[in-house]
PDB file of C-alpha atoms in Angstrom:
ATOM      1  CA  GLN A  13       0.248  -0.582 -18.944  1.00 70.00           C
ATOM      2  CA  ALA A  14      -1.724  -3.904 -19.023  1.00 74.00           C
ATOM      3  CA  MET A  15      -4.196  -2.654 -16.695  1.00 79.00           C
ATOM      4  CA  GLN A  16      -4.701   0.731 -18.376  1.00 75.00           C
ATOM      5  CA  LYS A  17      -5.087  -1.063 -21.776  1.00 78.00           C
ATOM      6  CA  ARG A  18      -7.658  -3.376 -20.402  1.00 77.00           C
ATOM      7  CA  LEU A  19      -9.553  -0.267 -18.818  1.00 73.00           C
ATOM      8  CA  SER A  20      -9.334   1.743 -22.068  1.00 73.00           C
ATOM      9  CA  GLU A  21     -11.220  -1.021 -23.891  1.00 73.00           C
ATOM     10  CA  ILE A  22     -14.463  -0.121 -21.955  1.00 75.00           C
ATOM     11  CA  SER A  23     -15.357   3.412 -23.264  1.00 64.00           C
ATOM     12  CA  SER A  24     -17.686   4.123 -20.402  1.00 69.00           C
ATOM     13  CA  LEU A  25     -14.971   3.644 -17.719  1.00 76.00           C
ATOM     14  CA  GLY A  26     -11.875   5.160 -19.450  1.00 64.00           C
ATOM     15  CA  SER A  27     -13.264   8.636 -19.078  1.00 71.00           C
ATOM     16  CA  GLN A  28     -14.608   8.113 -15.509  1.00 81.00           C
ATOM     17  CA  VAL A  29     -11.877   6.391 -13.705  1.00 89.00           C
ATOM     18  CA  LYS A  30      -7.974   5.667 -13.623  1.00 90.00           C
ATOM     19  CA  VAL A  31      -5.937   2.755 -12.442  1.00 91.00           C
ATOM     20  CA  GLY A  32      -4.360   3.551  -9.102  1.00 91.00           C
ATOM     21  CA  THR A  33      -0.837   2.561  -8.198  1.00 91.00           C
ATOM     22  CA  PRO A  34      -0.615  -1.387  -8.622  1.00 93.00           C
ATOM     23  CA  VAL A  35       0.713  -3.267  -5.836  1.00 94.00           C
ATOM     24  CA  LYS A  36       2.203  -6.883  -5.784  1.00 93.00           C
ATOM     25  CA  GLN A  37       0.286  -9.407  -3.762  1.00 94.00           C
ATOM     26  CA  LEU A  38       0.028 -13.263  -3.093  1.00 93.00           C
ATOM     27  CA  VAL A  39      -3.633 -14.161  -3.557  1.00 93.00           C
ATOM     28  CA  ARG A  40      -4.385 -17.845  -2.958  1.00 90.00           C
ATOM     29  CA  GLY A  41      -0.742 -18.711  -4.041  1.00 88.00           C
ATOM     30  CA  LYS A  42      -0.689 -16.725  -7.146  1.00 91.00           C
ATOM     31  CA  LEU A  43       1.456 -13.746  -7.418  1.00 93.00           C
ATOM     32  CA  VAL A  44      -0.386 -10.766  -8.932  1.00 95.00           C
ATOM     33  CA  TRP A  45      -0.279  -7.067  -9.410  1.00 95.00           C
ATOM     34  CA  VAL A  46      -3.665  -5.440  -7.987  1.00 96.00           C
ATOM     35  CA  GLY A  47      -4.913  -2.092  -8.951  1.00 95.00           C
ATOM     36  CA  PHE A  48      -7.935  -0.360  -7.862  1.00 96.00           C
ATOM     37  CA  MET A  49     -10.125   1.952 -10.049  1.00 94.00           C
ATOM     38  CA  GLU A  50      -9.652   5.280  -8.708  1.00 95.00           C
ATOM     39  CA  HIS A  51     -11.625   8.625  -9.305  1.00 93.00           C
ATOM     40  CA  SER A  52      -9.955  10.672 -12.157  1.00 90.00           C
ATOM     41  CA  GLY A  53     -10.882  13.944 -10.315  1.00 92.00           C
ATOM     42  CA  PHE A  54     -12.955  15.961  -8.034  1.00 94.00           C
ATOM     43  CA  PHE A  55     -16.077  16.169 -10.442  1.00 92.00           C
ATOM     44  CA  LYS A  56     -15.985  12.651 -11.401  1.00 91.00           C
ATOM     45  CA  TRP A  57     -16.086  11.763  -7.732  1.00 94.00           C
ATOM     46  CA  PHE A  58     -18.792  14.390  -6.877  1.00 93.00           C
ATOM     47  CA  LYS A  59     -20.878  12.805  -9.834  1.00 92.00           C
ATOM     48  CA  ASP A  60     -20.424   9.165  -8.589  1.00 92.00           C
ATOM     49  CA  PRO A  61     -18.627   8.674  -5.259  1.00 95.00           C
ATOM     50  CA  SER A  62     -17.657   5.083  -5.912  1.00 95.00           C
ATOM     51  CA  THR A  63     -15.880   3.178  -8.554  1.00 95.00           C
ATOM     52  CA  PRO A  64     -16.877  -0.105 -10.040  1.00 95.00           C
ATOM     53  CA  GLY A  65     -13.887  -2.466  -9.347  1.00 94.00           C
ATOM     54  CA  TYR A  66     -10.355  -3.319  -9.763  1.00 96.00           C
ATOM     55  CA  LEU A  67      -7.865  -5.036 -12.113  1.00 94.00           C
ATOM     56  CA  VAL A  68      -5.497  -7.999 -11.480  1.00 95.00           C
ATOM     57  CA  VAL A  69      -2.611  -8.889 -13.541  1.00 94.00           C
ATOM     58  CA  SER A  70      -0.479 -11.961 -13.299  1.00 93.00           C
ATOM     59  CA  ALA A  71       3.111 -11.242 -12.096  1.00 91.00           C
ATOM     60  CA  HIS A  72       4.201 -14.023 -14.440  1.00 90.00           C
ATOM     61  CA  ASP A  73       2.113 -13.342 -17.449  1.00 90.00           C
ATOM     62  CA  PRO A  74       1.132  -9.670 -18.224  1.00 86.00           C
ATOM     63  CA  SER A  75      -1.453 -10.734 -20.867  1.00 87.00           C
ATOM     64  CA  ASP A  76      -3.152 -12.491 -17.942  1.00 91.00           C
ATOM     65  CA  VAL A  77      -5.460  -9.555 -17.022  1.00 91.00           C
ATOM     66  CA  SER A  78      -8.717  -9.629 -15.037  1.00 91.00           C
ATOM     67  CA  LEU A  79     -11.218  -6.792 -14.627  1.00 92.00           C
ATOM     68  CA  VAL A  80     -13.295  -7.404 -11.459  1.00 95.00           C
ATOM     69  CA  MET A  81     -16.483  -5.507 -11.441  1.00 94.00           C
ATOM     70  CA  GLU A  82     -18.612  -8.133  -9.480  1.00 94.00           C
ATOM     71  CA  LEU A  83     -18.387  -9.656  -6.028  1.00 94.00           C
ATOM     72  CA  ASN A  84     -20.670 -12.659  -5.258  1.00 92.00           C
ATOM     73  CA  GLY A  85     -22.824 -11.758  -8.053  1.00 93.00           C
ATOM     74  CA  ALA A  86     -23.424  -8.089  -6.972  1.00 94.00           C
ATOM     75  CA  PRO A  87     -21.947  -5.070  -8.696  1.00 95.00           C
ATOM     76  CA  LEU A  88     -18.743  -3.668  -6.854  1.00 96.00           C
ATOM     77  CA  LYS A  89     -19.096  -0.073  -5.552  1.00 96.00           C
ATOM     78  CA  MET A  90     -15.877   0.867  -4.031  1.00 97.00           C
ATOM     79  CA  ARG A  91     -16.374   4.167  -2.082  1.00 97.00           C
ATOM     80  CA  TYR A  92     -13.462   4.640   0.428  1.00 98.00           C
ATOM     81  CA  LEU A  93     -10.501   5.156  -1.629  1.00 97.00           C
ATOM     82  CA  LEU A  94      -7.314   7.248  -1.756  1.00 96.00           C
ATOM     83  CA  SER A  95      -8.774   9.315  -4.659  1.00 96.00           C
ATOM     84  CA  SER A  96     -12.003  10.183  -2.551  1.00 96.00           C
ATOM     85  CA  TYR A  97     -12.610  13.361  -1.100  1.00 97.00           C
ATOM     86  CA  PHE A  98     -13.645  14.708   2.414  1.00 96.00           C
ATOM     87  CA  ASP A  99     -14.884  11.857   4.665  1.00 94.00           C
ATOM     88  CA  ASP A 100     -14.796   9.207   1.905  1.00 96.00           C
ATOM     89  CA  ARG A 101     -11.077   9.581   1.593  1.00 96.00           C
ATOM     90  CA  VAL A 102      -9.504   6.448   3.133  1.00 96.00           C
ATOM     91  CA  GLU A 103      -7.046   8.026   5.432  1.00 94.00           C
ATOM     92  CA  ARG A 104      -9.606  10.458   6.949  1.00 94.00           C
ATOM     93  CA  HIS A 105     -12.274   7.817   7.149  1.00 95.00           C
ATOM     94  CA  ALA A 106      -9.930   5.652   9.160  1.00 94.00           C
ATOM     95  CA  TYR A 107      -9.025   8.583  11.427  1.00 92.00           C
ATOM     96  CA  MET A 108     -12.657   9.747  11.962  1.00 91.00           C
ATOM     97  CA  SER A 109     -13.741   6.110  12.807  1.00 89.00           C
ATOM     98  CA  GLY A 110     -11.732   6.280  16.161  1.00 82.00           C
ATOM     99  CA  VAL A 111      -8.272   5.504  14.973  1.00 79.00           C
ATOM    100  CA  HIS A 112      -6.819   8.909  16.064  1.00 77.00           C
ATOM    101  CA  THR A 113      -4.435   8.040  18.945  1.00 76.00           C
ATOM    102  CA  VAL A 114      -1.580   6.758  16.793  1.00 82.00           C
ATOM    103  CA  GLY A 115       0.100   7.774  13.534  1.00 87.00           C
ATOM    104  CA  LEU A 116      -1.411   6.096  10.380  1.00 91.00           C
ATOM    105  CA  THR A 117       0.514   5.930   7.044  1.00 91.00           C
ATOM    106  CA  ASP A 118       1.021   3.875   3.900  1.00 91.00           C
ATOM    107  CA  PHE A 119      -2.469   2.984   2.924  1.00 96.00           C
ATOM    108  CA  GLU A 120      -2.076   0.357   0.069  1.00 95.00           C
ATOM    109  CA  PRO A 121      -4.803  -1.476  -1.629  1.00 96.00           C
ATOM    110  CA  GLU A 122      -5.112  -5.258  -1.273  1.00 97.00           C
ATOM    111  CA  ILE A 123      -7.657  -7.975  -1.801  1.00 97.00           C
ATOM    112  CA  ASP A 124      -8.525 -10.868   0.370  1.00 96.00           C
ATOM    113  CA  ASP A 125      -8.578 -14.477  -0.722  1.00 94.00           C
ATOM    114  CA  ASP A 126     -12.298 -14.002  -1.575  1.00 95.00           C
ATOM    115  CA  GLY A 127     -11.445 -10.910  -3.921  1.00 96.00           C
ATOM    116  CA  ARG A 128     -13.039  -8.390  -1.487  1.00 97.00           C
ATOM    117  CA  PRO A 129     -11.047  -5.085  -1.729  1.00 98.00           C
ATOM    118  CA  PHE A 130      -9.498  -3.327   1.221  1.00 98.00           C
ATOM    119  CA  TYR A 131      -7.026  -0.576   2.145  1.00 97.00           C
ATOM    120  CA  ILE A 132      -4.254  -1.529   4.550  1.00 97.00           C
ATOM    121  CA  GLY A 133      -2.791   1.149   6.594  1.00 95.00           C
ATOM    122  CA  THR A 134       0.139   0.899   9.129  1.00 94.00           C
ATOM    123  CA  SER A 135      -0.295   2.275  12.520  1.00 92.00           C
ATOM    124  CA  PHE A 136       3.040   3.602  14.217  1.00 91.00           C
ATOM    125  CA  GLU A 137       4.707   5.359  16.969  1.00 85.00           C
ATOM    126  CA  HIS A 138       7.773   7.642  17.094  1.00 75.00           C
ATOM    127  CA  ARG A 139      10.299   5.835  19.246  1.00 71.00           C
ATOM    128  CA  VAL A 140      13.166   8.492  19.050  1.00 67.00           C
ATOM    129  CA  GLY A 141      11.753  11.985  19.633  1.00 61.00           C
ATOM    130  CA  PHE A 142       9.777  12.941  16.643  1.00 60.00           C
ATOM    131  CA  SER A 143      11.547  10.261  14.440  1.00 66.00           C
ATOM    132  CA  GLY A 144      12.199   6.659  14.511  1.00 67.00           C
ATOM    133  CA  GLY A 145       8.871   5.225  13.270  1.00 75.00           C
ATOM    134  CA  GLU A 146       8.126   1.861  14.520  1.00 85.00           C
ATOM    135  CA  THR A 147       5.140  -0.011  13.329  1.00 91.00           C
ATOM    136  CA  THR A 148       2.517  -1.196  16.048  1.00 91.00           C
ATOM    137  CA  GLY A 149      -0.027  -2.718  13.797  1.00 94.00           C
ATOM    138  CA  ILE A 150      -2.514  -2.098  10.904  1.00 95.00           C
ATOM    139  CA  VAL A 151      -5.811  -0.745  10.159  1.00 95.00           C
ATOM    140  CA  VAL A 152      -7.904  -2.562   7.525  1.00 97.00           C
ATOM    141  CA  VAL A 153     -10.534  -0.318   5.747  1.00 97.00           C
ATOM    142  CA  ASP A 154     -13.259  -2.111   3.677  1.00 98.00           C
ATOM    143  CA  ALA A 155     -13.221  -0.167   0.346  1.00 97.00           C
ATOM    144  CA  ILE A 156     -17.097  -0.950  -0.209  1.00 97.00           C
ATOM    145  CA  ASN A 157     -18.638  -0.352   3.076  1.00 96.00           C
ATOM    146  CA  GLY A 158     -16.028   1.454   4.993  1.00 96.00           C
ATOM    147  CA  GLU A 159     -15.786  -0.889   8.003  1.00 97.00           C
ATOM    148  CA  VAL A 160     -12.470  -0.178   9.910  1.00 96.00           C
ATOM    149  CA  LYS A 161     -10.724  -2.921  11.931  1.00 95.00           C
ATOM    150  CA  ARG A 162      -7.472  -2.382  13.934  1.00 94.00           C
ATOM    151  CA  TYR A 163      -5.056  -5.295  14.443  1.00 95.00           C
ATOM    152  CA  ALA A 164      -1.919  -5.444  16.643  1.00 93.00           C
ATOM    153  CA  LEU A 165       1.273  -6.398  14.994  1.00 90.00           C
ATOM    154  CA  GLY A 166       1.348 -10.274  14.693  1.00 90.00           C
ATOM    155  CA  ALA A 167      -2.395 -10.429  15.005  1.00 94.00           C
ATOM    156  CA  GLU A 168      -3.214  -9.333  11.331  1.00 94.00           C
ATOM    157  CA  PRO A 169      -5.298 -11.557   8.862  1.00 94.00           C
ATOM    158  CA  ALA A 170      -3.092 -14.138   7.048  1.00 92.00           C
ATOM    159  CA  TRP A 171      -4.089 -12.659   3.590  1.00 94.00           C
ATOM    160  CA  VAL A 172      -2.531  -9.158   4.399  1.00 95.00           C
ATOM    161  CA  ASP A 173       0.933  -8.860   2.821  1.00 93.00           C
ATOM    162  CA  ARG A 174       2.130  -5.343   3.399  1.00 88.00           C
ATOM    163  CA  ILE A 175       2.613  -4.370   6.984  1.00 92.00           C
ATOM    164  CA  GLN A 176       6.040  -2.727   7.183  1.00 91.00           C
ATOM    165  CA  PRO A 177       6.038   0.582   5.105  1.00 91.00           C
ATOM    166  CA  GLU A 178       8.735   0.805   2.576  1.00 89.00           C
ATOM    167  CA  GLU A 179       9.871   4.202   4.042  1.00 88.00           C
ATOM    168  CA  PHE A 180      10.291   2.727   7.522  1.00 88.00           C
ATOM    169  CA  VAL A 181      12.432  -0.197   6.156  1.00 89.00           C
ATOM    170  CA  ARG A 182      14.508   2.063   3.998  1.00 87.00           C
ATOM    171  CA  GLU A 183      15.242   4.435   6.927  1.00 85.00           C
ATOM    172  CA  GLN A 184      16.384   1.624   9.116  1.00 82.00           C
ATOM    173  CA  MET A 185      18.523   0.320   6.367  1.00 83.00           C
ATOM    174  CA  LYS A 186      20.221   3.830   5.965  1.00 79.00           C
ATOM    175  CA  ASP A 187      20.576   3.777   9.867  1.00 75.00           C
ATOM    176  CA  ARG A 188      22.545   0.538   9.920  1.00 69.00           C
ATOM    177  CA  GLY A 189      26.069   1.313  10.894  1.00 62.00           C
ATOM    178  CA  GLN A 190      25.453   5.096  11.115  1.00 68.00           C
ATOM    179  CA  TYR A 191      27.380   5.327  14.326  1.00 67.00           C
ATOM    180  CA  VAL A 192      29.539   2.210  14.075  1.00 66.00           C
ATOM    181  CA  LYS A 193      32.707   4.508  14.325  1.00 63.00           C
ATOM    182  CA  GLY A 194      31.116   6.992  16.737  1.00 63.00           C
ATOM    183  CA  PHE A 195      29.181  10.300  16.054  1.00 69.00           C
ATOM    184  CA  ILE A 196      32.146  11.865  14.252  1.00 72.00           C
ATOM    185  CA  ASN A 197      33.203   9.962  11.159  1.00 64.00           C
ATOM    186  CA  ILE A 198      34.563  12.165   8.582  1.00 67.00           C
ATOM    187  CA  ASN A 199      35.404   9.356   6.012  1.00 62.00           C
ATOM    188  CA  ASP A 200      32.020   7.676   6.547  1.00 64.00           C
ATOM    189  CA  GLU A 201      33.908   4.435   7.434  1.00 66.00           C
ATOM    190  CA  GLY A 202      31.410   1.638   8.042  1.00 68.00           C
ATOM    191  CA  ARG A 203      28.407   3.559   7.004  1.00 73.00           C
ATOM    192  CA  MET A 204      26.123   2.440   4.127  1.00 76.00           C
ATOM    193  CA  ARG A 205      23.374   3.859   1.970  1.00 79.00           C
ATOM    194  CA  VAL A 206      20.431   2.130   0.150  1.00 83.00           C
ATOM    195  CA  ASP A 207      21.364   1.499  -3.479  1.00 80.00           C
ATOM    196  CA  GLY A 208      18.452   1.980  -5.631  1.00 79.00           C
ATOM    197  CA  ASP A 209      14.748   1.057  -4.885  1.00 83.00           C
ATOM    198  CA  LEU A 210      13.425  -1.667  -2.631  1.00 90.00           C
ATOM    199  CA  ASP A 211      11.459  -4.544  -4.078  1.00 90.00           C
ATOM    200  CA  LEU A 212       8.748  -6.668  -2.440  1.00 90.00           C
ATOM    201  CA  VAL A 213       9.652 -10.260  -2.861  1.00 91.00           C
ATOM    202  CA  TYR A 214       8.251 -13.572  -1.736  1.00 91.00           C
ATOM    203  CA  GLY A 215      10.376 -16.274  -0.197  1.00 89.00           C
ATOM    204  CA  ALA A 216      10.016 -20.127  -0.254  1.00 87.00           C
ATOM    205  CA  ASP A 217       7.825 -19.818   2.981  1.00 86.00           C
ATOM    206  CA  GLY A 218       5.413 -17.511   0.879  1.00 84.00           C
ATOM    207  CA  ARG A 219       6.170 -14.713   3.214  1.00 88.00           C
ATOM    208  CA  PRO A 220       6.735 -11.313   1.665  1.00 91.00           C
ATOM    209  CA  TYR A 221      10.242  -9.490   2.287  1.00 92.00           C
ATOM    210  CA  TRP A 222      11.660  -6.031   1.368  1.00 92.00           C
ATOM    211  CA  VAL A 223      14.811  -6.574  -0.449  1.00 92.00           C
ATOM    212  CA  GLY A 224      17.378  -3.799  -1.446  1.00 89.00           C
ATOM    213  CA  GLY A 225      20.912  -3.436  -2.059  1.00 87.00           C
ATOM    214  CA  MET A 226      23.458  -1.662   0.156  1.00 84.00           C
ATOM    215  CA  THR A 227      26.524   0.260  -0.724  1.00 83.00           C
ATOM    216  CA  SER A 228      29.200   1.657   1.528  1.00 78.00           C
ATOM    217  CA  LYS A 229      29.218   5.632   1.650  1.00 73.00           C
ATOM    218  CA  GLY A 230      33.086   5.848   1.876  1.00 65.00           C
ATOM    219  CA  LYS A 231      33.710   3.441  -0.894  1.00 66.00           C
ATOM    220  CA  ASN A 232      31.364   2.403  -3.714  1.00 64.00           C
ATOM    221  CA  ASN A 233      31.197  -1.268  -2.728  1.00 62.00           C
ATOM    222  CA  GLY A 234      27.974  -3.253  -2.582  1.00 60.00           C
TER     223      GLY A 234
END
């Protein structure tokens, strides 16, 4: 809401772009929400294939809102986005840039410590037939010039926060204890389910962690 309110204060932007889904990120030691300006529709994209920036809101003070439309004194023009079309759409752009031998998922916006906008996608392989997705690394797409870089797991830049997709973590949490009593388990003894949504939190070491509650399937015990 704080992002949308700030965007609406500029009449020339409110009708052209919208705020994408904000993501939590640690930038230079400050915990913030980052939301990219996305196209509000096909004809808006067709008229202008780039958006002019992104918004940053402090995770501690929602009144601390920054609208970033310049980088190093030059206007921002973000072209490779989730809301773009055809070859400008970030997933397709990454695929067409040569990353087509592995699965790609969970493209999320992030900024580096200098404020440059990127999309971070997770590369993965299925380890159990057509399921059991395991992360193998990330793909970093520059939202401005479209440069694509691929990193193996553990070799990613230090500013990247989101590597493991929430859906992968949730699935592995659900699988924990699935066969603790064997394949046939009528009473669901020992089996668990994820209780509610997962949240990205930061530990004392500054590293991000997915945290979620677990409830037993057989009994409603957390």
